[in-house]
Short mmCIF file of C-alpha atoms in Angstrom, two decimals:
data_model
loop_
_atom_site.label_atom_id
_atom_site.label_comp_id
_atom_site.label_asym_id
_atom_site.label_seq_id
_atom_site.Cartn_x
_atom_site.Cartn_y
_atom_site.Cartn_z
CA MET A 925 26.48 24.26 4.45
CA THR A 926 24.47 22.54 1.72
CA HIS A 927 20.84 23.68 1.64
CA VAL A 928 18.28 21.08 0.61
CA VAL A 929 14.69 22.03 -0.17
CA ILE A 930 12.09 19.27 -0.03
CA ILE A 931 8.61 19.70 -1.49
CA GLY A 932 6.22 17.34 0.26
CA GLY A 933 6.19 15.92 3.77
CA GLY A 934 5.12 12.32 3.20
CA PRO A 935 7.42 9.32 3.80
CA GLY A 936 9.66 10.24 0.87
CA GLY A 937 9.99 13.83 2.08
CA TYR A 938 10.31 13.55 5.85
CA GLU A 939 12.64 10.53 5.74
CA ALA A 940 14.85 12.39 3.28
CA ALA A 941 14.83 15.43 5.58
CA LEU A 942 16.03 13.34 8.53
CA VAL A 943 18.83 11.75 6.50
CA ALA A 944 19.93 15.12 5.11
CA ARG A 945 20.13 16.59 8.61
CA ARG A 946 22.18 13.62 9.86
CA LEU A 947 24.57 14.22 6.96
CA GLY A 948 24.99 17.87 7.95
CA ALA A 949 22.75 19.69 5.48
CA GLU A 950 20.45 22.61 6.16
CA VAL A 951 16.93 21.44 5.27
CA THR A 952 13.72 23.28 4.48
CA LEU A 953 10.60 21.18 3.95
CA VAL A 954 7.43 22.61 2.41
CA GLU A 955 4.21 20.69 3.14
CA ARG A 956 0.64 21.60 2.24
CA ASP A 957 -1.51 19.45 4.56
CA GLY A 958 0.59 18.10 7.42
CA LEU A 959 3.65 15.97 8.07
CA GLY A 960 3.19 12.40 6.95
CA GLY A 961 1.30 13.52 3.85
CA SER A 962 -1.58 11.51 2.43
CA THR A 963 0.06 8.28 3.63
CA VAL A 964 -0.59 9.25 7.23
CA LEU A 965 -3.55 11.61 6.96
CA THR A 966 -5.85 10.14 4.29
CA ASP A 967 -4.48 6.90 2.88
CA CYS A 968 -2.34 4.16 4.42
CA VAL A 969 -2.62 4.87 8.16
CA PRO A 970 -6.39 5.56 8.13
CA SER A 971 -7.24 2.57 5.91
CA LYS A 972 -5.16 0.12 7.97
CA THR A 973 -6.75 1.46 11.17
CA LEU A 974 -10.20 0.82 9.68
CA ILE A 975 -9.06 -2.65 8.59
CA ALA A 976 -7.85 -3.41 12.14
CA THR A 977 -11.42 -3.04 13.41
CA SER A 978 -12.75 -5.17 10.57
CA ASP A 979 -10.18 -7.90 11.30
CA LEU A 980 -11.16 -7.94 14.97
CA LEU A 981 -14.82 -8.43 14.10
CA HIS A 982 -13.89 -11.29 11.79
CA GLU A 983 -11.88 -12.97 14.54
CA VAL A 984 -14.80 -12.68 16.95
CA SER A 985 -17.12 -14.19 14.34
CA ARG A 986 -14.97 -17.35 14.42
CA SER A 987 -15.02 -17.66 18.22
CA ALA A 988 -17.50 -20.56 18.32
CA GLU A 989 -14.96 -22.79 16.59
CA LEU A 990 -12.59 -22.16 19.49
CA GLY A 991 -15.28 -22.90 22.07
CA VAL A 992 -16.23 -19.33 22.92
CA GLU A 993 -19.87 -18.26 22.81
CA VAL A 994 -20.58 -14.59 22.19
CA PRO A 995 -24.08 -13.91 23.51
CA LYS A 996 -24.73 -10.98 21.21
CA ALA A 997 -23.37 -10.45 17.72
CA PRO A 998 -20.83 -7.60 17.90
CA ARG A 999 -21.27 -4.66 15.59
CA ALA A 1000 -19.14 -1.74 14.51
CA ASP A 1001 -20.06 1.79 15.54
CA LEU A 1002 -18.73 3.40 12.38
CA ALA A 1003 -18.83 6.91 13.83
CA ALA A 1004 -16.59 5.79 16.71
CA VAL A 1005 -14.38 3.79 14.33
CA ASN A 1006 -13.86 6.72 11.99
CA ASP A 1007 -13.28 9.14 14.87
CA ARG A 1008 -10.52 6.81 16.07
CA VAL A 1009 -9.12 6.56 12.54
CA LEU A 1010 -8.80 10.33 12.21
CA ARG A 1011 -7.52 10.77 15.77
CA LEU A 1012 -4.72 8.24 15.25
CA ALA A 1013 -3.80 9.73 11.87
CA SER A 1014 -3.55 13.20 13.40
CA ALA A 1015 -1.47 11.90 16.30
CA GLN A 1016 0.88 10.12 13.91
CA SER A 1017 1.30 13.32 11.91
CA ASP A 1018 2.07 15.25 15.08
CA ASP A 1019 4.67 12.66 16.11
CA ILE A 1020 6.42 12.96 12.76
CA ALA A 1021 6.33 16.76 12.92
CA GLU A 1022 7.92 16.72 16.38
CA ARG A 1023 10.63 14.34 15.21
CA VAL A 1024 11.43 16.38 12.10
CA VAL A 1025 11.50 19.74 13.89
CA SER A 1026 13.61 18.27 16.70
CA ALA A 1027 16.13 17.19 14.08
CA GLY A 1028 16.55 20.81 13.03
CA VAL A 1029 14.44 20.83 9.85
CA THR A 1030 12.69 24.07 8.96
CA VAL A 1031 9.07 23.25 8.08
CA LEU A 1032 7.00 25.69 6.03
CA SER A 1033 3.26 25.23 5.68
CA GLY A 1034 2.16 25.94 2.12
CA ILE A 1035 2.62 24.94 -1.50
CA ALA A 1036 5.73 25.23 -3.63
CA ARG A 1037 6.93 25.29 -7.20
CA ILE A 1038 10.35 25.07 -8.78
CA ALA A 1039 11.52 28.31 -10.39
CA ASP A 1040 14.77 26.77 -11.64
CA ALA A 1041 17.13 23.97 -10.70
CA ARG A 1042 18.43 26.00 -7.75
CA THR A 1043 15.35 27.93 -6.61
CA VAL A 1044 12.03 26.97 -5.01
CA ILE A 1045 9.24 29.46 -4.42
CA ALA A 1046 6.91 28.62 -1.52
CA GLN A 1047 3.51 30.20 -1.00
CA THR A 1048 2.85 30.30 2.75
CA PRO A 1049 0.18 31.94 4.92
CA ASP A 1050 2.72 34.71 5.56
CA GLY A 1051 3.39 35.29 1.88
CA GLU A 1052 5.86 34.18 -0.76
CA VAL A 1053 9.22 32.75 0.31
CA ARG A 1054 12.06 32.35 -2.17
CA LEU A 1055 14.38 29.48 -1.26
CA ALA A 1056 17.87 29.08 -2.76
CA ALA A 1057 18.73 25.38 -2.94
CA ASP A 1058 21.82 23.30 -3.57
CA GLY A 1059 19.55 20.31 -4.05
CA ILE A 1060 15.81 19.81 -4.48
CA LEU A 1061 13.67 16.77 -3.71
CA ILE A 1062 10.13 16.50 -5.07
CA ALA A 1063 7.97 14.21 -2.93
CA THR A 1064 4.46 15.45 -3.59
CA GLY A 1065 2.62 12.11 -3.69
CA ALA A 1066 -0.57 11.37 -5.60
CA HIS A 1067 -4.33 11.65 -5.25
CA PRO A 1068 -7.31 9.45 -6.20
CA ARG A 1069 -8.27 9.23 -9.83
CA VAL A 1070 -11.92 9.96 -10.61
CA SER A 1071 -13.97 9.68 -13.78
CA ALA A 1072 -16.00 12.31 -15.57
CA ASP A 1073 -18.88 9.84 -15.44
CA ALA A 1074 -18.45 9.13 -11.73
CA GLN A 1075 -17.94 12.32 -9.75
CA PRO A 1076 -17.58 11.98 -5.96
CA ASP A 1077 -19.97 14.01 -3.83
CA GLY A 1078 -18.37 13.16 -0.48
CA GLU A 1079 -21.60 11.66 0.84
CA ARG A 1080 -22.68 8.67 -1.26
CA ILE A 1081 -20.10 8.56 -4.05
CA LEU A 1082 -16.70 8.53 -2.40
CA THR A 1083 -12.98 8.29 -2.96
CA TRP A 1084 -10.86 6.39 -0.43
CA GLU A 1085 -9.92 9.71 1.16
CA GLN A 1086 -13.56 10.59 1.88
CA VAL A 1087 -14.91 7.44 3.52
CA TYR A 1088 -13.87 8.51 7.02
CA ALA A 1089 -16.61 11.15 7.12
CA LEU A 1090 -19.26 8.39 7.18
CA ARG A 1091 -21.17 8.19 10.48
CA GLU A 1092 -23.15 5.03 9.78
CA LEU A 1093 -22.18 1.72 8.22
CA PRO A 1094 -23.26 1.65 4.56
CA GLU A 1095 -26.16 -0.68 3.93
CA HIS A 1096 -24.67 -1.71 0.58
CA MET A 1097 -21.22 -0.53 -0.47
CA ILE A 1098 -20.36 -0.85 -4.16
CA VAL A 1099 -16.59 -0.83 -4.67
CA VAL A 1100 -15.49 -0.02 -8.21
CA GLY A 1101 -11.99 -1.32 -8.93
CA SER A 1102 -10.46 -4.62 -7.87
CA GLY A 1103 -6.83 -3.61 -7.51
CA VAL A 1104 -5.13 -3.37 -4.13
CA THR A 1105 -7.14 -0.40 -2.82
CA GLY A 1106 -10.48 -1.75 -4.02
CA ALA A 1107 -9.83 -5.23 -2.62
CA GLU A 1108 -8.73 -3.86 0.76
CA PHE A 1109 -11.79 -1.66 1.20
CA ALA A 1110 -14.17 -4.35 -0.08
CA SER A 1111 -12.68 -6.76 2.46
CA ALA A 1112 -12.88 -4.16 5.24
CA TYR A 1113 -16.52 -3.21 4.73
CA ASN A 1114 -17.46 -6.86 4.32
CA GLY A 1115 -15.81 -7.55 7.69
CA LEU A 1116 -17.57 -4.57 9.27
CA GLY A 1117 -20.91 -6.10 8.30
CA ALA A 1118 -21.95 -4.16 5.19
CA GLU A 1119 -23.26 -5.79 2.05
CA VAL A 1120 -20.50 -5.39 -0.53
CA THR A 1121 -20.44 -5.62 -4.32
CA LEU A 1122 -17.00 -5.51 -5.92
CA VAL A 1123 -16.96 -4.43 -9.57
CA SER A 1124 -13.91 -5.82 -11.35
CA SER A 1125 -13.11 -5.09 -14.97
CA ARG A 1126 -10.72 -8.05 -15.11
CA ASP A 1127 -11.11 -11.84 -15.00
CA ARG A 1128 -10.31 -11.93 -11.30
CA VAL A 1129 -9.70 -9.78 -8.26
CA LEU A 1130 -6.15 -8.41 -7.89
CA PRO A 1131 -5.15 -9.11 -11.50
CA GLY A 1132 -1.58 -7.91 -10.98
CA GLU A 1133 -0.86 -10.18 -8.03
CA ASP A 1134 0.17 -13.81 -7.57
CA PRO A 1135 -2.52 -15.94 -9.31
CA ASP A 1136 -2.78 -18.45 -6.45
CA ALA A 1137 -3.20 -15.66 -3.91
CA ALA A 1138 -5.73 -13.78 -6.05
CA ASN A 1139 -7.83 -16.88 -6.63
CA LEU A 1140 -7.80 -17.69 -2.92
CA ILE A 1141 -8.87 -14.20 -1.86
CA GLU A 1142 -11.69 -14.12 -4.41
CA ASP A 1143 -12.91 -17.47 -3.08
CA VAL A 1144 -12.80 -16.11 0.48
CA PHE A 1145 -14.70 -12.99 -0.58
CA THR A 1146 -17.52 -14.98 -2.14
CA ARG A 1147 -17.71 -17.42 0.79
CA ARG A 1148 -18.12 -14.46 3.14
CA GLY A 1149 -21.06 -13.15 1.15
CA MET A 1150 -19.43 -10.58 -1.12
CA ASN A 1151 -20.84 -10.20 -4.62
CA VAL A 1152 -17.86 -10.13 -7.00
CA LEU A 1153 -18.69 -9.02 -10.54
CA GLY A 1154 -15.85 -10.11 -12.81
CA LYS A 1155 -15.33 -8.80 -16.35
CA SER A 1156 -17.58 -5.87 -15.44
CA ARG A 1157 -16.47 -2.36 -16.31
CA MET A 1158 -18.12 0.75 -14.89
CA ALA A 1159 -19.60 3.14 -17.45
CA SER A 1160 -21.01 5.68 -15.00
CA THR A 1161 -22.11 6.26 -11.43
CA ARG A 1162 -24.94 8.52 -10.40
CA ARG A 1163 -26.80 9.34 -7.22
CA GLU A 1164 -30.56 8.94 -6.95
CA GLY A 1165 -31.65 10.30 -3.57
CA ASP A 1166 -30.26 8.01 -0.89
CA GLN A 1167 -29.13 5.45 -3.43
CA VAL A 1168 -26.27 5.13 -5.89
CA VAL A 1169 -26.63 3.49 -9.29
CA VAL A 1170 -23.57 2.11 -11.04
CA THR A 1171 -24.12 1.43 -14.73
CA LEU A 1172 -21.85 -1.12 -16.39
CA THR A 1173 -20.67 -0.99 -19.99
CA ASP A 1174 -22.87 -3.96 -20.90
CA GLY A 1175 -25.98 -2.11 -19.72
CA ARG A 1176 -26.42 -3.84 -16.36
CA THR A 1177 -26.90 -1.68 -13.27
CA VAL A 1178 -25.95 -2.18 -9.64
CA THR A 1179 -27.81 -0.23 -6.97
CA GLY A 1180 -26.46 0.39 -3.48
CA SER A 1181 -26.41 2.93 -0.69
CA HIS A 1182 -22.82 4.04 -1.32
CA CYS A 1183 -20.09 3.71 -3.95
CA LEU A 1184 -16.35 3.79 -3.34
CA LEU A 1185 -14.23 4.61 -6.38
CA ALA A 1186 -10.86 2.82 -6.46
CA LEU A 1187 -9.71 3.77 -9.95
CA GLY A 1188 -6.02 4.34 -9.35
CA SER A 1189 -3.94 7.43 -8.61
CA ILE A 1190 -2.84 10.62 -10.33
CA PRO A 1191 0.55 12.15 -9.38
CA ASN A 1192 0.56 15.55 -7.70
CA THR A 1193 2.88 17.07 -10.30
CA ALA A 1194 0.72 19.81 -11.81
CA ASP A 1195 1.70 23.42 -11.12
CA LEU A 1196 5.15 22.46 -9.82
CA GLY A 1197 6.98 24.14 -12.69
CA LEU A 1198 8.29 20.85 -14.04
CA GLU A 1199 7.76 21.67 -17.69
CA GLU A 1200 9.32 25.12 -17.36
CA VAL A 1201 12.42 23.67 -15.71
CA GLY A 1202 12.56 20.80 -18.20
CA ILE A 1203 12.00 17.90 -15.80
CA ASP A 1204 10.91 14.78 -17.67
CA THR A 1205 7.56 13.16 -16.91
CA ASP A 1206 5.73 10.27 -18.56
CA ALA A 1207 2.32 10.39 -20.25
CA GLY A 1208 0.60 10.02 -16.88
CA GLY A 1209 2.48 12.93 -15.31
CA PHE A 1210 4.79 10.76 -13.17
CA ILE A 1211 8.33 12.10 -12.77
CA ALA A 1212 11.01 9.99 -14.44
CA VAL A 1213 13.82 9.00 -12.05
CA ASP A 1214 16.73 6.56 -12.01
CA LYS A 1215 17.65 4.09 -9.27
CA VAL A 1216 19.19 6.80 -7.10
CA SER A 1217 16.12 9.07 -7.45
CA ARG A 1218 17.69 11.54 -9.90
CA THR A 1219 15.56 13.35 -12.44
CA ASN A 1220 17.09 14.43 -15.75
CA ILE A 1221 17.97 17.81 -14.21
CA PRO A 1222 21.19 17.77 -12.11
CA GLY A 1223 20.52 18.47 -8.45
CA VAL A 1224 16.80 17.75 -8.69
CA TYR A 1225 15.53 14.46 -7.25
CA ALA A 1226 12.09 12.90 -6.81
CA ALA A 1227 10.71 10.22 -4.50
CA GLY A 1228 7.45 8.43 -3.76
CA ASP A 1229 4.13 8.15 -5.53
CA CYS A 1230 4.83 11.15 -7.77
CA THR A 1231 7.41 8.95 -9.54
CA GLY A 1232 5.10 5.95 -9.98
CA VAL A 1233 8.06 3.60 -9.40
CA PHE A 1234 6.36 1.40 -6.78
CA MET A 1235 3.56 3.11 -4.89
CA LEU A 1236 4.42 2.02 -1.37
CA ALA A 1237 5.29 4.16 1.65
CA SER A 1238 8.37 2.01 2.28
CA VAL A 1239 9.63 2.55 -1.26
CA ALA A 1240 8.95 6.29 -1.07
CA ALA A 1241 10.95 6.51 2.16
CA GLN A 1242 13.83 4.54 0.66
CA GLN A 1243 13.85 6.67 -2.49
CA GLY A 1244 14.09 9.77 -0.31
CA ARG A 1245 16.95 8.35 1.76
CA ILE A 1246 18.82 7.27 -1.36
CA ALA A 1247 18.38 10.71 -2.92
CA MET A 1248 19.95 12.46 0.06
CA ALA A 1249 22.79 9.96 0.29
CA HIS A 1250 23.59 10.55 -3.36
CA LEU A 1251 23.27 14.33 -3.18
CA LEU A 1252 25.37 14.67 -0.03
CA GLY A 1253 28.12 12.21 -0.88
CA ASP A 1254 27.24 9.35 1.44
CA ALA A 1255 27.44 5.66 0.51
CA VAL A 1256 24.64 4.88 -1.93
CA HIS A 1257 22.77 1.64 -2.47
CA PRO A 1258 20.56 2.05 -5.59
CA LEU A 1259 16.93 1.05 -5.29
CA ASP A 1260 16.48 -2.66 -6.04
CA LEU A 1261 12.81 -3.47 -6.63
CA ARG A 1262 13.60 -7.19 -6.60
CA LYS A 1263 14.03 -6.93 -2.83
CA VAL A 1264 10.91 -4.93 -2.02
CA SER A 1265 8.35 -6.61 0.22
CA SER A 1266 4.73 -5.51 0.07
CA ASN A 1267 1.43 -6.45 1.64
CA ILE A 1268 -2.24 -6.30 0.69
CA PHE A 1269 -4.31 -5.84 3.83
CA THR A 1270 -7.27 -7.96 2.85
CA SER A 1271 -8.52 -10.70 5.16
CA PRO A 1272 -6.46 -12.85 4.89
CA GLU A 1273 -3.47 -10.68 4.03
CA ILE A 1274 -1.29 -11.24 0.95
CA ALA A 1275 2.42 -10.52 1.35
CA THR A 1276 5.04 -10.80 -1.38
CA VAL A 1277 8.73 -10.20 -1.87
CA GLY A 1278 11.19 -10.55 -4.72
CA VAL A 1279 10.47 -12.26 -8.01
CA GLY A 1280 6.90 -13.39 -8.69
CA GLN A 1281 5.27 -15.87 -11.02
CA ARG A 1282 4.77 -13.28 -13.76
CA GLU A 1283 8.48 -12.38 -13.88
CA ILE A 1284 9.43 -16.06 -13.82
CA ASP A 1285 7.20 -16.79 -16.81
CA GLU A 1286 8.13 -13.66 -18.76
CA GLN A 1287 11.89 -14.05 -18.25
CA GLY A 1288 11.97 -17.82 -18.55
CA LEU A 1289 13.76 -18.20 -15.23
CA LEU A 1290 14.76 -21.69 -14.08
CA VAL A 1291 13.08 -21.82 -10.72
CA ASP A 1292 11.97 -24.47 -8.24
CA THR A 1293 8.71 -23.78 -6.44
CA ALA A 1294 7.22 -25.20 -3.27
CA ILE A 1295 3.93 -24.36 -1.59
CA LEU A 1296 2.17 -25.44 1.61
CA PRO A 1297 -1.28 -24.47 2.86
CA ILE A 1298 -1.39 -22.61 6.17
CA ALA A 1299 -4.15 -24.99 7.32
CA ALA A 1300 -1.51 -27.74 7.71
CA ASN A 1301 0.33 -25.65 10.32
CA PRO A 1302 -0.37 -26.77 13.93
CA ARG A 1303 -0.64 -23.20 15.24
CA ALA A 1304 -3.13 -22.42 12.48
CA LYS A 1305 -5.23 -25.39 13.55
CA MET A 1306 -5.19 -24.18 17.15
CA GLN A 1307 -6.31 -20.72 16.08
CA GLY A 1308 -8.93 -21.88 13.60
CA VAL A 1309 -7.13 -20.50 10.56
CA HIS A 1310 -8.11 -22.23 7.32
CA ASP A 1311 -7.20 -19.92 4.44
CA GLY A 1312 -3.68 -19.18 3.26
CA PHE A 1313 -0.39 -20.62 2.11
CA VAL A 1314 3.36 -20.08 1.95
CA LYS A 1315 5.06 -20.29 -1.44
CA LEU A 1316 8.79 -19.91 -2.12
CA TYR A 1317 10.81 -19.59 -5.32
CA ALA A 1318 14.45 -20.74 -5.50
CA ARG A 1319 16.94 -20.77 -8.36
CA GLN A 1320 17.43 -24.23 -9.73
CA GLY A 1321 20.74 -25.84 -8.91
CA ILE A 1322 21.97 -23.34 -6.31
CA GLY A 1323 18.87 -23.00 -4.14
CA ALA A 1324 19.08 -19.22 -3.66
CA LEU A 1325 15.73 -17.79 -2.58
CA ILE A 1326 14.56 -15.16 -5.05
CA GLY A 1327 10.93 -14.63 -4.05
CA GLY A 1328 8.01 -15.69 -1.96
CA VAL A 1329 4.31 -15.27 -1.23
CA VAL A 1330 2.61 -15.57 2.16
CA VAL A 1331 -1.19 -15.54 2.44
CA GLY A 1332 -2.76 -15.63 5.88
CA PRO A 1333 -3.47 -13.63 9.02
CA ARG A 1334 -0.67 -11.09 9.60
CA ALA A 1335 1.19 -12.21 6.51
CA SER A 1336 2.80 -8.75 6.64
CA GLU A 1337 4.77 -9.99 9.67
CA LEU A 1338 5.54 -13.48 8.35
CA ILE A 1339 7.02 -12.19 5.09
CA HIS A 1340 9.97 -10.58 6.87
CA THR A 1341 11.80 -13.90 7.21
CA VAL A 1342 11.50 -14.41 3.45
CA SER A 1343 12.42 -10.78 2.80
CA VAL A 1344 15.66 -11.10 4.78
CA ALA A 1345 16.52 -14.29 2.89
CA VAL A 1346 15.88 -12.69 -0.50
CA SER A 1347 17.76 -9.51 0.41
CA ALA A 1348 20.78 -11.41 1.71
CA SER A 1349 20.74 -13.99 -1.13
CA LEU A 1350 20.33 -16.84 1.34
CA THR A 1351 19.65 -20.38 0.16
CA VAL A 1352 16.74 -22.61 1.06
CA ASP A 1353 19.10 -24.53 3.34
CA HIS A 1354 19.92 -21.38 5.30
CA VAL A 1355 16.21 -20.83 5.94
CA ALA A 1356 15.48 -24.50 6.59
CA ASP A 1357 18.31 -24.79 9.13
CA ALA A 1358 17.21 -21.75 11.14
CA PHE A 1359 15.17 -22.68 14.22
CA SER A 1360 11.53 -21.63 14.37
CA VAL A 1361 9.34 -21.76 17.46
CA TYR A 1362 6.99 -24.72 17.73
CA PRO A 1363 4.14 -24.22 17.27
CA SER A 1364 4.25 -21.06 15.17
CA MET A 1365 2.93 -19.84 11.85
CA SER A 1366 6.51 -19.04 10.82
CA GLY A 1367 7.32 -22.73 11.02
CA THR A 1368 5.62 -23.16 7.65
CA VAL A 1369 8.28 -20.94 6.03
CA GLY A 1370 10.97 -23.32 7.22
CA GLU A 1371 8.98 -26.36 6.14
CA VAL A 1372 8.53 -25.02 2.61
CA ALA A 1373 12.27 -24.32 2.47
CA ARG A 1374 12.96 -27.92 3.51
CA ARG A 1375 10.78 -29.14 0.67
CA LEU A 1376 12.88 -27.13 -1.77
CA HIS A 1377 16.08 -28.72 -0.43
CA ARG A 1378 15.21 -31.97 -2.19
CA GLN A 1379 15.17 -30.13 -5.51
CA VAL A 1380 18.64 -28.53 -5.20
#
């Protein structure tokens, strides 16, 4: 029987373990913190649970428009919110552990390093365990980047993994970094009722995202009272008693009660033995892999954030599945990033799939584009939704859908229709001819597709 050793129990690791067991392999998984990894315990699951409370408060704040009077302004009990966040994360981890163990995976608690391409050494509470492997998967994830001039203290200066220890809502949260993580937390704390300042080193929030979506979300942020500082780079952050002072490179200072650092991620690839074994990494320490998750060393694969390919839990899981299929001789479908859907959990949400405006411009693609505001949708009018849009991209002449953007409440759900169309190479006519419920938010997807029909 083939023995697979997996280092790391996040989505890339535990999904790979399940696939390997289904394909008949013996599997040993080594995990340091708990099944689900940082995705479940400190990152994705906790942050989206926090955001769920923020979204609810925002919906209640709009109740007067729908004819509902709330006699007393609702408020978040952050201690109760964070207790729920951690409780749900722990329960999710336990569910994954039960599923993995039930599948016959041997789970070792501890840390591991690669001795050679066929041997992993695990350090467990019971001592060192030497594991002979026919195949190895590295799925060790990543952790928050910090700056020498902005050191977290876990109380006032925080990374996104530390915010769940807060017992009271920050009076003024300064969020440094306007990428996905920074924008999500800025939106969340704004919705929870805190004063928020978002420090962005770029011209606009979410500089790597669709320009129309980024401009809309920045407008929403400012309308809801957030202070967005564009073209403002942090030089340092220091604590002064119960306050935090963020100094910008132009000499300005911003003072608040707390500071959340959203400066990107560093792969957990140190002390794994990569250099000794000869596994290639880039300048940032991310492991180089191909589209079937292979490293440059035969039999050694890598998946998830430690590869830096596309730092999403769904991509990590798919990389892990692909790796096991390739290793164990099953049918393999190489990773195709053009078909990946993703979502930014701001309020409103921003969901994307396939080719975006940047790729269209850079590659000179011949594309037809159509866009409709969500506010024109009858269901949106009934629900008092004003901000958002649906935008689709189709190849000129043939009408094949190659990408799309949805901005609005629960855009993460609405994007699936577009994702299926992109993945299956459907045309705008296929989408336009499919029935949608009336009234429904998804009806706007079909209407945008109908508008593209005239251009085919």
